Amino acid sequence: MIMGLTGGIASGKSTVSAMFVDKGARLVDADVIAREVMLPGSPVLAAAVQQFGDEILQPDGTLNRARLGEIVFHNPEARQLLNGLTHPAIRREIKNRMYAWDQEDPRRLIVVDIPLLYESQLENLFQDIAVVYVPREVQLARLMERNRLTPQQAESRLGAQMDIELKRSRATYVIDNSRDPVYTRQQVDGLWDRLGLS
Ligand code: ADP
């Protein structure tokens, strides 16, 4: 059984994914895959070097993420180019992994954590999508605290994503992570039952 999981930045996706894993789910993490497709030797990294030059590499041949980030940060065209190289590979790898695991054991829950699931139009990969929700003020406060950001920096990160209320309205299941972790875990337990996994 496959379920997409998303939310906003710092809404608690990793926290909730870990709770599902504790209960026995398997996790496909899009952030991990996004790093894997840029490892030395991968065709995606080679294509990125061809596009942006050797300066995006560290002396040891690994990706200089900060440098690449600088290049695309203020340049929407470069960003689009980069996304055009990385997104198809990430999408392919997500699908490969989740379908392989699902075939292996169709009764086991596979949680697929994709931060930009809606923004990247990946909704139709999933029948069920859980959104980890907190109100915007809580999201801002947790983001500032976790990443040591000023209110302006945190606002600008939030501004680059789809509004969390809109994500919530599109969800099959909403997990409210605005209170303490015990309350969140109760909802994870509740969803586990609802999915017939107990
Ligand atoms: P995401 O994966 O969505 O970016 P995280 O799971 O990393 O979010 O959570 C963001 C921050 O909020 C982390 O510092 C985490 O420890 C904290 N956090 C998550 N859930 C709660 C909660 N219920 N109460 C208080 N802090 C929380």
PDB file of C-alpha atoms and ligand atoms in Angstrom:
ATOM      1  CA  MET A   1       0.000   0.000   0.000  1.00  0.00           C
ATOM      2  CA  ILE A   2       1.461   3.322  -1.111  1.00  0.00           C
ATOM      3  CA  MET A   3       0.756   6.717   0.471  1.00  0.00           C
ATOM      4  CA  GLY A   4       2.226  10.087  -0.520  1.00  0.00           C
ATOM      5  CA  LEU A   5       3.208  12.370   2.341  1.00  0.00           C
ATOM      6  CA  THR A   6       3.815  16.076   2.080  1.00  0.00           C
ATOM      7  CA  GLY A   7       3.354  19.382   3.891  1.00  0.00           C
ATOM      8  CA  GLY A   8       5.162  22.697   4.091  1.00  0.00           C
ATOM      9  CA  ILE A   9       8.780  23.366   4.978  1.00  0.00           C
ATOM     10  CA  ALA A  10       9.219  22.589   8.711  1.00  0.00           C
ATOM     11  CA  SER A  11       5.604  21.423   9.102  1.00  0.00           C
ATOM     12  CA  GLY A  12       6.886  18.083  10.421  1.00  0.00           C
ATOM     13  CA  LYS A  13       7.171  15.723   7.424  1.00  0.00           C
ATOM     14  CA  SER A  14      10.361  14.067   8.705  1.00  0.00           C
ATOM     15  CA  THR A  15       8.956  13.813  12.225  1.00  0.00           C
ATOM     16  CA  VAL A  16       5.747  12.158  11.009  1.00  0.00           C
ATOM     17  CA  SER A  17       7.553   9.908   8.495  1.00  0.00           C
ATOM     18  CA  ALA A  18       9.709   8.613  11.356  1.00  0.00           C
ATOM     19  CA  MET A  19       6.549   7.816  13.340  1.00  0.00           C
ATOM     20  CA  PHE A  20       5.235   5.733  10.439  1.00  0.00           C
ATOM     21  CA  VAL A  21       8.586   3.938  10.151  1.00  0.00           C
ATOM     22  CA  ASP A  22       8.447   3.204  13.897  1.00  0.00           C
ATOM     23  CA  LYS A  23       5.161   1.431  13.291  1.00  0.00           C
ATOM     24  CA  GLY A  24       6.618  -0.682  10.481  1.00  0.00           C
ATOM     25  CA  ALA A  25       6.173   1.384   7.313  1.00  0.00           C
ATOM     26  CA  ARG A  26       8.879   1.697   4.682  1.00  0.00           C
ATOM     27  CA  LEU A  27       9.995   5.154   3.671  1.00  0.00           C
ATOM     28  CA  VAL A  28      10.869   6.565   0.267  1.00  0.00           C
ATOM     29  CA  ASP A  29      12.450   9.977   0.935  1.00  0.00           C
ATOM     30  CA  ALA A  30      12.540  12.316  -2.069  1.00  0.00           C
ATOM     31  CA  ASP A  31      15.244  14.494  -0.454  1.00  0.00           C
ATOM     32  CA  VAL A  32      17.554  11.492  -0.143  1.00  0.00           C
ATOM     33  CA  ILE A  33      16.871  10.505  -3.763  1.00  0.00           C
ATOM     34  CA  ALA A  34      17.507  14.082  -4.901  1.00  0.00           C
ATOM     35  CA  ARG A  35      20.987  13.840  -3.365  1.00  0.00           C
ATOM     36  CA  GLU A  36      21.604  10.369  -4.768  1.00  0.00           C
ATOM     37  CA  VAL A  37      20.940  11.403  -8.364  1.00  0.00           C
ATOM     38  CA  MET A  38      23.739  13.994  -7.983  1.00  0.00           C
ATOM     39  CA  LEU A  39      26.401  11.612  -6.707  1.00  0.00           C
ATOM     40  CA  PRO A  40      29.688  11.342  -8.638  1.00  0.00           C
ATOM     41  CA  GLY A  41      29.299   9.057 -11.635  1.00  0.00           C
ATOM     42  CA  SER A  42      25.600   9.782 -12.135  1.00  0.00           C
ATOM     43  CA  PRO A  43      24.474  10.931 -15.587  1.00  0.00           C
ATOM     44  CA  VAL A  44      22.526  13.801 -14.007  1.00  0.00           C
ATOM     45  CA  LEU A  45      25.651  15.248 -12.368  1.00  0.00           C
ATOM     46  CA  ALA A  46      27.551  14.875 -15.651  1.00  0.00           C
ATOM     47  CA  ALA A  47      24.798  16.761 -17.493  1.00  0.00           C
ATOM     48  CA  ALA A  48      24.780  19.500 -14.842  1.00  0.00           C
ATOM     49  CA  VAL A  49      28.553  19.943 -15.173  1.00  0.00           C
ATOM     50  CA  GLN A  50      28.170  20.202 -18.926  1.00  0.00           C
ATOM     51  CA  GLN A  51      25.537  22.896 -18.423  1.00  0.00           C
ATOM     52  CA  PHE A  52      27.055  24.938 -15.573  1.00  0.00           C
ATOM     53  CA  GLY A  53      30.758  24.109 -15.728  1.00  0.00           C
ATOM     54  CA  ASP A  54      33.337  22.511 -13.454  1.00  0.00           C
ATOM     55  CA  GLU A  55      32.846  25.222 -10.885  1.00  0.00           C
ATOM     56  CA  ILE A  56      29.846  23.286  -9.483  1.00  0.00           C
ATOM     57  CA  LEU A  57      32.227  20.503  -8.407  1.00  0.00           C
ATOM     58  CA  GLN A  58      34.411  20.261  -5.328  1.00  0.00           C
ATOM     59  CA  PRO A  59      38.046  19.270  -5.917  1.00  0.00           C
ATOM     60  CA  ASP A  60      37.118  15.659  -4.992  1.00  0.00           C
ATOM     61  CA  GLY A  61      34.459  15.496  -7.735  1.00  0.00           C
ATOM     62  CA  THR A  62      31.396  15.722  -5.495  1.00  0.00           C
ATOM     63  CA  LEU A  63      28.745  18.367  -6.050  1.00  0.00           C
ATOM     64  CA  ASN A  64      29.395  21.803  -4.595  1.00  0.00           C
ATOM     65  CA  ARG A  65      25.780  22.301  -3.584  1.00  0.00           C
ATOM     66  CA  ALA A  66      26.315  25.823  -2.254  1.00  0.00           C
ATOM     67  CA  ARG A  67      27.881  26.970  -5.527  1.00  0.00           C
ATOM     68  CA  LEU A  68      25.128  25.441  -7.637  1.00  0.00           C
ATOM     69  CA  GLY A  69      22.578  27.030  -5.309  1.00  0.00           C
ATOM     70  CA  GLU A  70      24.154  30.450  -5.858  1.00  0.00           C
ATOM     71  CA  ILE A  71      24.038  30.033  -9.624  1.00  0.00           C
ATOM     72  CA  VAL A  72      20.353  29.144  -9.777  1.00  0.00           C
ATOM     73  CA  PHE A  73      19.132  31.285  -6.870  1.00  0.00           C
ATOM     74  CA  HIS A  74      18.816  34.543  -8.774  1.00  0.00           C
ATOM     75  CA  ASN A  75      18.433  33.044 -12.212  1.00  0.00           C
ATOM     76  CA  PRO A  76      15.045  31.472 -12.977  1.00  0.00           C
ATOM     77  CA  GLU A  77      16.192  30.228 -16.386  1.00  0.00           C
ATOM     78  CA  ALA A  78      19.153  28.384 -14.892  1.00  0.00           C
ATOM     79  CA  ARG A  79      16.868  26.988 -12.208  1.00  0.00           C
ATOM     80  CA  GLN A  80      14.471  25.665 -14.833  1.00  0.00           C
ATOM     81  CA  LEU A  81      17.333  24.107 -16.702  1.00  0.00           C
ATOM     82  CA  LEU A  82      18.572  22.392 -13.558  1.00  0.00           C
ATOM     83  CA  ASN A  83      15.082  21.164 -12.665  1.00  0.00           C
ATOM     84  CA  GLY A  84      14.725  19.810 -16.196  1.00  0.00           C
ATOM     85  CA  LEU A  85      17.839  17.703 -15.585  1.00  0.00           C
ATOM     86  CA  THR A  86      17.068  16.531 -12.058  1.00  0.00           C
ATOM     87  CA  HIS A  87      13.277  16.186 -11.810  1.00  0.00           C
ATOM     88  CA  PRO A  88      12.763  13.404 -14.372  1.00  0.00           C
ATOM     89  CA  ALA A  89      15.516  11.325 -12.740  1.00  0.00           C
ATOM     90  CA  ILE A  90      14.137  11.912  -9.238  1.00  0.00           C
ATOM     91  CA  ARG A  91      10.613  11.059 -10.366  1.00  0.00           C
ATOM     92  CA  ARG A  92      11.802   7.877 -12.081  1.00  0.00           C
ATOM     93  CA  GLU A  93      13.752   6.743  -9.024  1.00  0.00           C
ATOM     94  CA  ILE A  94      10.826   7.461  -6.662  1.00  0.00           C
ATOM     95  CA  LYS A  95       8.513   5.367  -8.852  1.00  0.00           C
ATOM     96  CA  ASN A  96      11.017   2.512  -9.237  1.00  0.00           C
ATOM     97  CA  ARG A  97      11.555   2.268  -5.525  1.00  0.00           C
ATOM     98  CA  MET A  98       7.950   2.504  -4.397  1.00  0.00           C
ATOM     99  CA  TYR A  99       6.608   0.041  -6.973  1.00  0.00           C
ATOM    100  CA  ALA A 100       9.398  -2.472  -6.297  1.00  0.00           C
ATOM    101  CA  TRP A 101       8.681  -2.389  -2.561  1.00  0.00           C
ATOM    102  CA  ASP A 102       4.939  -2.548  -3.140  1.00  0.00           C
ATOM    103  CA  GLN A 103       5.330  -5.678  -5.251  1.00  0.00           C
ATOM    104  CA  GLU A 104       7.547  -7.234  -2.629  1.00  0.00           C
ATOM    105  CA  ASP A 105       4.919  -6.806   0.095  1.00  0.00           C
ATOM    106  CA  PRO A 106       1.638  -5.181  -1.002  1.00  0.00           C
ATOM    107  CA  ARG A 107       0.206  -5.187   2.520  1.00  0.00           C
ATOM    108  CA  ARG A 108       3.003  -3.152   4.024  1.00  0.00           C
ATOM    109  CA  LEU A 109       2.618   0.642   4.049  1.00  0.00           C
ATOM    110  CA  ILE A 110       5.096   2.576   1.938  1.00  0.00           C
ATOM    111  CA  VAL A 111       5.278   6.257   2.874  1.00  0.00           C
ATOM    112  CA  VAL A 112       6.633   8.458   0.094  1.00  0.00           C
ATOM    113  CA  ASP A 113       7.818  11.762   1.586  1.00  0.00           C
ATOM    114  CA  ILE A 114       7.944  14.438  -1.130  1.00  0.00           C
ATOM    115  CA  PRO A 115       8.240  18.028   0.181  1.00  0.00           C
ATOM    116  CA  LEU A 116       7.170  19.584  -3.140  1.00  0.00           C
ATOM    117  CA  LEU A 117       4.634  16.917  -4.110  1.00  0.00           C
ATOM    118  CA  TYR A 118       1.928  19.389  -5.178  1.00  0.00           C
ATOM    119  CA  GLU A 119       4.307  22.015  -6.581  1.00  0.00           C
ATOM    120  CA  SER A 120       5.934  19.359  -8.793  1.00  0.00           C
ATOM    121  CA  GLN A 121       2.584  17.999  -9.997  1.00  0.00           C
ATOM    122  CA  LEU A 122       3.173  14.534  -8.601  1.00  0.00           C
ATOM    123  CA  GLU A 123      -0.361  14.145  -7.211  1.00  0.00           C
ATOM    124  CA  ASN A 124      -1.415  11.590  -9.780  1.00  0.00           C
ATOM    125  CA  LEU A 125       1.260   9.130  -8.638  1.00  0.00           C
ATOM    126  CA  PHE A 126      -0.862   8.564  -5.513  1.00  0.00           C
ATOM    127  CA  GLN A 127      -4.348   7.483  -4.617  1.00  0.00           C
ATOM    128  CA  ASP A 128      -3.874   8.699  -1.045  1.00  0.00           C
ATOM    129  CA  ILE A 129      -1.930  11.719   0.132  1.00  0.00           C
ATOM    130  CA  ALA A 130      -1.382  12.699   3.775  1.00  0.00           C
ATOM    131  CA  VAL A 131      -0.569  16.355   4.454  1.00  0.00           C
ATOM    132  CA  VAL A 132       1.320  17.197   7.642  1.00  0.00           C
ATOM    133  CA  TYR A 133      -0.294  20.451   8.640  1.00  0.00           C
ATOM    134  CA  VAL A 134       0.554  23.282  11.020  1.00  0.00           C
ATOM    135  CA  PRO A 135      -0.800  26.835  10.759  1.00  0.00           C
ATOM    136  CA  ARG A 136       1.520  29.277   9.008  1.00  0.00           C
ATOM    137  CA  GLU A 137       2.619  31.039  12.233  1.00  0.00           C
ATOM    138  CA  VAL A 138       3.728  27.720  13.770  1.00  0.00           C
ATOM    139  CA  GLN A 139       5.485  26.779  10.542  1.00  0.00           C
ATOM    140  CA  LEU A 140       7.382  30.106  10.558  1.00  0.00           C
ATOM    141  CA  ALA A 141       8.370  29.781  14.214  1.00  0.00           C
ATOM    142  CA  ARG A 142       9.630  26.182  13.805  1.00  0.00           C
ATOM    143  CA  LEU A 143      11.506  27.044  10.631  1.00  0.00           C
ATOM    144  CA  MET A 144      13.247  30.019  12.252  1.00  0.00           C
ATOM    145  CA  GLU A 145      14.200  27.927  15.250  1.00  0.00           C
ATOM    146  CA  ARG A 146      15.397  24.851  13.319  1.00  0.00           C
ATOM    147  CA  ASN A 147      17.372  26.714  10.652  1.00  0.00           C
ATOM    148  CA  ARG A 148      18.364  29.748  12.748  1.00  0.00           C
ATOM    149  CA  LEU A 149      16.709  32.163  10.326  1.00  0.00           C
ATOM    150  CA  THR A 150      15.496  35.726  10.701  1.00  0.00           C
ATOM    151  CA  PRO A 151      11.743  36.308  10.208  1.00  0.00           C
ATOM    152  CA  GLN A 152      12.489  37.773   6.759  1.00  0.00           C
ATOM    153  CA  GLN A 153      14.550  34.769   5.659  1.00  0.00           C
ATOM    154  CA  ALA A 154      11.889  32.356   6.910  1.00  0.00           C
ATOM    155  CA  GLU A 155       9.110  34.342   5.191  1.00  0.00           C
ATOM    156  CA  SER A 156      10.997  34.219   1.916  1.00  0.00           C
ATOM    157  CA  ARG A 157      11.365  30.404   2.118  1.00  0.00           C
ATOM    158  CA  LEU A 158       7.656  30.032   2.834  1.00  0.00           C
ATOM    159  CA  GLY A 159       6.815  32.405   0.018  1.00  0.00           C
ATOM    160  CA  ALA A 160       8.532  30.114  -2.494  1.00  0.00           C
ATOM    161  CA  GLN A 161       6.118  27.244  -1.689  1.00  0.00           C
ATOM    162  CA  MET A 162       2.430  26.612  -2.196  1.00  0.00           C
ATOM    163  CA  ASP A 163       0.388  27.868   0.767  1.00  0.00           C
ATOM    164  CA  ILE A 164      -0.064  25.191   3.423  1.00  0.00           C
ATOM    165  CA  GLU A 165      -3.840  25.818   3.603  1.00  0.00           C
ATOM    166  CA  LEU A 166      -4.132  24.943  -0.078  1.00  0.00           C
ATOM    167  CA  LYS A 167      -2.148  21.734   0.439  1.00  0.00           C
ATOM    168  CA  ARG A 168      -4.370  20.872   3.375  1.00  0.00           C
ATOM    169  CA  SER A 169      -7.497  21.345   1.256  1.00  0.00           C
ATOM    170  CA  ARG A 170      -6.178  18.905  -1.355  1.00  0.00           C
ATOM    171  CA  ALA A 171      -5.174  16.167   1.098  1.00  0.00           C
ATOM    172  CA  THR A 172      -6.847  12.789   1.464  1.00  0.00           C
ATOM    173  CA  TYR A 173      -5.723  12.757   5.116  1.00  0.00           C
ATOM    174  CA  VAL A 174      -4.593  15.660   7.299  1.00  0.00           C
ATOM    175  CA  ILE A 175      -2.179  15.102  10.183  1.00  0.00           C
ATOM    176  CA  ASP A 176      -2.269  18.105  12.512  1.00  0.00           C
ATOM    177  CA  ASN A 177       1.242  18.560  13.932  1.00  0.00           C
ATOM    178  CA  SER A 178       0.608  21.906  15.615  1.00  0.00           C
ATOM    179  CA  ARG A 179       0.466  20.524  19.141  1.00  0.00           C
ATOM    180  CA  ASP A 180       2.805  18.210  21.047  1.00  0.00           C
ATOM    181  CA  PRO A 181       4.312  15.062  19.486  1.00  0.00           C
ATOM    182  CA  VAL A 182       2.017  12.826  21.582  1.00  0.00           C
ATOM    183  CA  TYR A 183      -1.008  14.374  19.866  1.00  0.00           C
ATOM    184  CA  THR A 184       0.631  13.860  16.472  1.00  0.00           C
ATOM    185  CA  ARG A 185       1.437  10.238  17.239  1.00  0.00           C
ATOM    186  CA  GLN A 186      -2.208   9.604  18.157  1.00  0.00           C
ATOM    187  CA  GLN A 187      -3.215  10.768  14.711  1.00  0.00           C
ATOM    188  CA  VAL A 188      -0.598   8.554  13.075  1.00  0.00           C
ATOM    189  CA  ASP A 189      -1.999   5.616  15.092  1.00  0.00           C
ATOM    190  CA  GLY A 190      -5.517   6.608  14.025  1.00  0.00           C
ATOM    191  CA  LEU A 191      -4.586   6.741  10.357  1.00  0.00           C
ATOM    192  CA  TRP A 192      -2.787   3.398  10.663  1.00  0.00           C
ATOM    193  CA  ASP A 193      -6.063   1.863  11.910  1.00  0.00           C
ATOM    194  CA  ARG A 194      -8.115   3.584   9.248  1.00  0.00           C
ATOM    195  CA  LEU A 195      -5.854   2.136   6.573  1.00  0.00           C
ATOM    196  CA  GLY A 196      -6.527  -1.324   8.000  1.00  0.00           C
ATOM    197  CA  LEU A 197      -2.900  -1.886   8.995  1.00  0.00           C
ATOM    198  CA  SER A 198      -3.398  -2.831  12.649  1.00  0.00           C
TER     199      SER A 198
HETATM  200  P1  ADP B   1       9.953  18.983   7.803  1.00  0.00           P
HETATM  201  O1  ADP B   1      10.509  17.600   7.605  1.00  0.00           O
HETATM  202  O2  ADP B   1       8.519  19.113   7.352  1.00  0.00           O
HETATM  203  O3  ADP B   1      10.806  20.088   7.248  1.00  0.00           O
HETATM  204  P2  ADP B   1      10.612  18.539  10.626  1.00  0.00           P
HETATM  205  O4  ADP B   1      10.034  17.194  10.898  1.00  0.00           O
HETATM  206  O5  ADP B   1      12.081  18.661  10.454  1.00  0.00           O
HETATM  207  O6  ADP B   1       9.847  19.236   9.384  1.00  0.00           O
HETATM  208  O7  ADP B   1      10.113  19.516  11.794  1.00  0.00           O
HETATM  209  C1  ADP B   1      10.484  20.895  11.777  1.00  0.00           C
HETATM  210  C2  ADP B   1      10.989  21.317  13.146  1.00  0.00           C
HETATM  211  O8  ADP B   1       9.914  21.314  14.082  1.00  0.00           O
HETATM  212  C3  ADP B   1      12.056  20.380  13.703  1.00  0.00           C
HETATM  213  O9  ADP B   1      12.990  21.162  14.415  1.00  0.00           O
HETATM  214  C4  ADP B   1      11.266  19.479  14.645  1.00  0.00           C
HETATM  215  O10 ADP B   1      12.063  18.988  15.694  1.00  0.00           O
HETATM  216  C5  ADP B   1      10.175  20.413  15.156  1.00  0.00           C
HETATM  217  N1  ADP B   1       8.901  19.730  15.436  1.00  0.00           N
HETATM  218  C6  ADP B   1       8.276  18.811  14.639  1.00  0.00           C
HETATM  219  N2  ADP B   1       7.103  18.425  15.187  1.00  0.00           N
HETATM  220  C7  ADP B   1       6.962  19.123  16.339  1.00  0.00           C
HETATM  221  C8  ADP B   1       5.935  19.184  17.376  1.00  0.00           C
HETATM  222  N3  ADP B   1       4.824  18.465  17.297  1.00  0.00           N
HETATM  223  N4  ADP B   1       6.136  20.032  18.392  1.00  0.00           N
HETATM  224  C9  ADP B   1       7.258  20.784  18.481  1.00  0.00           C
HETATM  225  N5  ADP B   1       8.259  20.782  17.565  1.00  0.00           N
HETATM  226  C10 ADP B   1       8.115  19.964  16.502  1.00  0.00           C
END
